[in-house]
Amino acid sequence: DAKTTQPPSMDCAEGRAANLPCNHSTISGNEYVYWYRQIHSQGPQYIIHGLKNNETNEMASLIITEDRKSSTLILPHATLRDTAVYYCIALNNNDMRFGAGTRLTVKP
Amino acid sequence: SAVISQKPSRDICQRGTSLTIQCQVDSQVTMMFWYRQQPGQSLTLIATANQGSEATYESGFVIDKFPISRPNLTFSTLTVSNMSPEDSSIYLCSVDRVGTGELFFGEGSRLTVL
């Protein structure tokens, strides 16, 4: 699996967009980028994933650079409930190893 | 989404004893994963449990310490054997229901070893 690196923590103002970066410079051609989040005391929750193209769903958008060496998860209008640890994973063949993640704190 | 139930949700155990954690899924799944999350840390994959075959353990985890059963496509157990305080963690079961890498997680079993 490609190793991912994320900033350990970020703050975001409520109502603003939260942009969470992830570097995966050793990603291989068949590895997808997955994002999960873990709200305190809960199991992790799937957010979104992508291979090459940008993706959007009801929770977030995923922007993957053309060389696929990095990506950004965008929460368009962050709320206090989005405070969580966000994990970026690059994987294939269901090898599900999590990195340290980014602790996002949304502030009023 | 898959519904995953874990039992027990929490337990306090004595050093040297063993505890079995159960994971029940509301639909048939091929791949199940067991994770450990120590206080303040990220998730660490313990093993992958596929029905009909031996579990595949990650580096640092062995079958004698963490035996896993996978008797059918909706159920798995993880046993934490001969526990020590270092085993105090949250243990999470997860499934890849549709084979796409989209994992669903149980709420975890919080284990405290005295």
PDB file of C-alpha atoms in Angstrom, chain A residues 8-74:
ATOM      1  CA  PRO A   8      -2.035  15.970  12.527  1.00  0.00           C
ATOM      2  CA  SER A   9      -4.612  18.670  13.179  1.00  0.00           C
ATOM      3  CA  MET A  10      -6.598  21.478  11.551  1.00  0.00           C
ATOM      4  CA  ASP A  11      -9.173  24.011  12.624  1.00  0.00           C
ATOM      5  CA  CYS A  12     -12.071  25.315  10.584  1.00  0.00           C
ATOM      6  CA  ALA A  13     -14.728  27.930  11.243  1.00  0.00           C
ATOM      7  CA  GLU A  14     -18.307  26.730  11.274  1.00  0.00           C
ATOM      8  CA  GLY A  15     -20.002  27.320   7.913  1.00  0.00           C
ATOM      9  CA  ARG A  16     -16.741  27.579   6.031  1.00  0.00           C
ATOM     10  CA  ALA A  17     -15.230  24.959   3.752  1.00  0.00           C
ATOM     11  CA  ALA A  18     -12.835  22.521   5.362  1.00  0.00           C
ATOM     12  CA  ASN A  19     -10.040  21.394   3.049  1.00  0.00           C
ATOM     13  CA  LEU A  20      -8.123  18.388   4.319  1.00  0.00           C
ATOM     14  CA  PRO A  21      -4.964  17.491   2.406  1.00  0.00           C
ATOM     15  CA  CYS A  22      -3.369  14.089   1.969  1.00  0.00           C
ATOM     16  CA  ASN A  23      -0.090  13.150   0.329  1.00  0.00           C
ATOM     17  CA  HIS A  24       0.271   9.706  -1.245  1.00  0.00           C
ATOM     18  CA  SER A  25       3.300  10.188  -3.456  1.00  0.00           C
ATOM     19  CA  THR A  26       4.022   6.449  -3.796  1.00  0.00           C
ATOM     20  CA  ILE A  27       0.513   5.502  -4.866  1.00  0.00           C
ATOM     21  CA  SER A  28       0.347   2.911  -7.620  1.00  0.00           C
ATOM     22  CA  GLY A  29      -1.927   2.998 -10.635  1.00  0.00           C
ATOM     23  CA  ASN A  30      -4.552   0.634  -9.252  1.00  0.00           C
ATOM     24  CA  GLU A  31      -4.762   2.009  -5.724  1.00  0.00           C
ATOM     25  CA  TYR A  32      -7.837   3.978  -4.795  1.00  0.00           C
ATOM     26  CA  VAL A  33      -7.890   6.900  -2.376  1.00  0.00           C
ATOM     27  CA  TYR A  34     -10.394   6.419   0.446  1.00  0.00           C
ATOM     28  CA  TRP A  35     -11.482   8.837   3.135  1.00  0.00           C
ATOM     29  CA  TYR A  36     -13.028   7.880   6.457  1.00  0.00           C
ATOM     30  CA  ARG A  37     -13.775   9.830   9.573  1.00  0.00           C
ATOM     31  CA  GLN A  38     -14.131   8.875  13.203  1.00  0.00           C
ATOM     32  CA  ILE A  39     -16.226  10.934  15.539  1.00  0.00           C
ATOM     33  CA  HIS A  40     -15.307  10.521  19.184  1.00  0.00           C
ATOM     34  CA  SER A  41     -16.342   7.168  20.684  1.00  0.00           C
ATOM     35  CA  GLN A  42     -17.808   5.892  17.419  1.00  0.00           C
ATOM     36  CA  GLY A  43     -16.609   3.476  14.765  1.00  0.00           C
ATOM     37  CA  PRO A  44     -15.093   5.020  11.617  1.00  0.00           C
ATOM     38  CA  GLN A  45     -17.485   6.124   8.885  1.00  0.00           C
ATOM     39  CA  TYR A  46     -16.842   5.920   5.155  1.00  0.00           C
ATOM     40  CA  ILE A  47     -16.950   9.293   3.397  1.00  0.00           C
ATOM     41  CA  ILE A  48     -15.837   8.971  -0.220  1.00  0.00           C
ATOM     42  CA  HIS A  49     -13.310   7.355  -2.520  1.00  0.00           C
ATOM     43  CA  GLY A  50     -11.819   7.876  -5.956  1.00  0.00           C
ATOM     44  CA  LEU A  51      -9.203   6.659  -8.413  1.00  0.00           C
ATOM     45  CA  LYS A  52      -8.397   9.456 -10.846  1.00  0.00           C
ATOM     46  CA  ASN A  53     -11.398  11.679 -11.277  1.00  0.00           C
ATOM     47  CA  ASN A  54     -12.758  14.110  -8.757  1.00  0.00           C
ATOM     48  CA  GLU A  55     -15.727  12.751  -6.879  1.00  0.00           C
ATOM     49  CA  THR A  56     -18.633  14.313  -5.018  1.00  0.00           C
ATOM     50  CA  ASN A  57     -21.354  12.883  -2.836  1.00  0.00           C
ATOM     51  CA  GLU A  58     -23.768  14.200  -0.247  1.00  0.00           C
ATOM     52  CA  MET A  59     -21.052  14.374   2.388  1.00  0.00           C
ATOM     53  CA  ALA A  60     -17.987  15.736   0.640  1.00  0.00           C
ATOM     54  CA  SER A  61     -15.925  16.279  -2.481  1.00  0.00           C
ATOM     55  CA  LEU A  62     -12.648  14.587  -3.292  1.00  0.00           C
ATOM     56  CA  ILE A  63     -10.108  16.334  -5.477  1.00  0.00           C
ATOM     57  CA  ILE A  64      -7.254  14.151  -6.759  1.00  0.00           C
ATOM     58  CA  THR A  65      -4.291  15.781  -8.483  1.00  0.00           C
ATOM     59  CA  GLU A  66      -3.524  14.765 -12.032  1.00  0.00           C
ATOM     60  CA  ASP A  67      -0.370  12.907 -10.981  1.00  0.00           C
ATOM     61  CA  ARG A  68      -2.382  11.246  -8.181  1.00  0.00           C
ATOM     62  CA  LYS A  69       0.285  12.017  -5.620  1.00  0.00           C
ATOM     63  CA  SER A  70      -2.034  14.006  -3.416  1.00  0.00           C
ATOM     64  CA  SER A  71      -5.688  14.633  -2.768  1.00  0.00           C
ATOM     65  CA  THR A  72      -7.933  16.981  -0.840  1.00  0.00           C
ATOM     66  CA  LEU A  73     -11.149  16.201   0.949  1.00  0.00           C
ATOM     67  CA  ILE A  74     -13.523  19.144   0.965  1.00  0.00           C
TER      68      ILE A  74
END
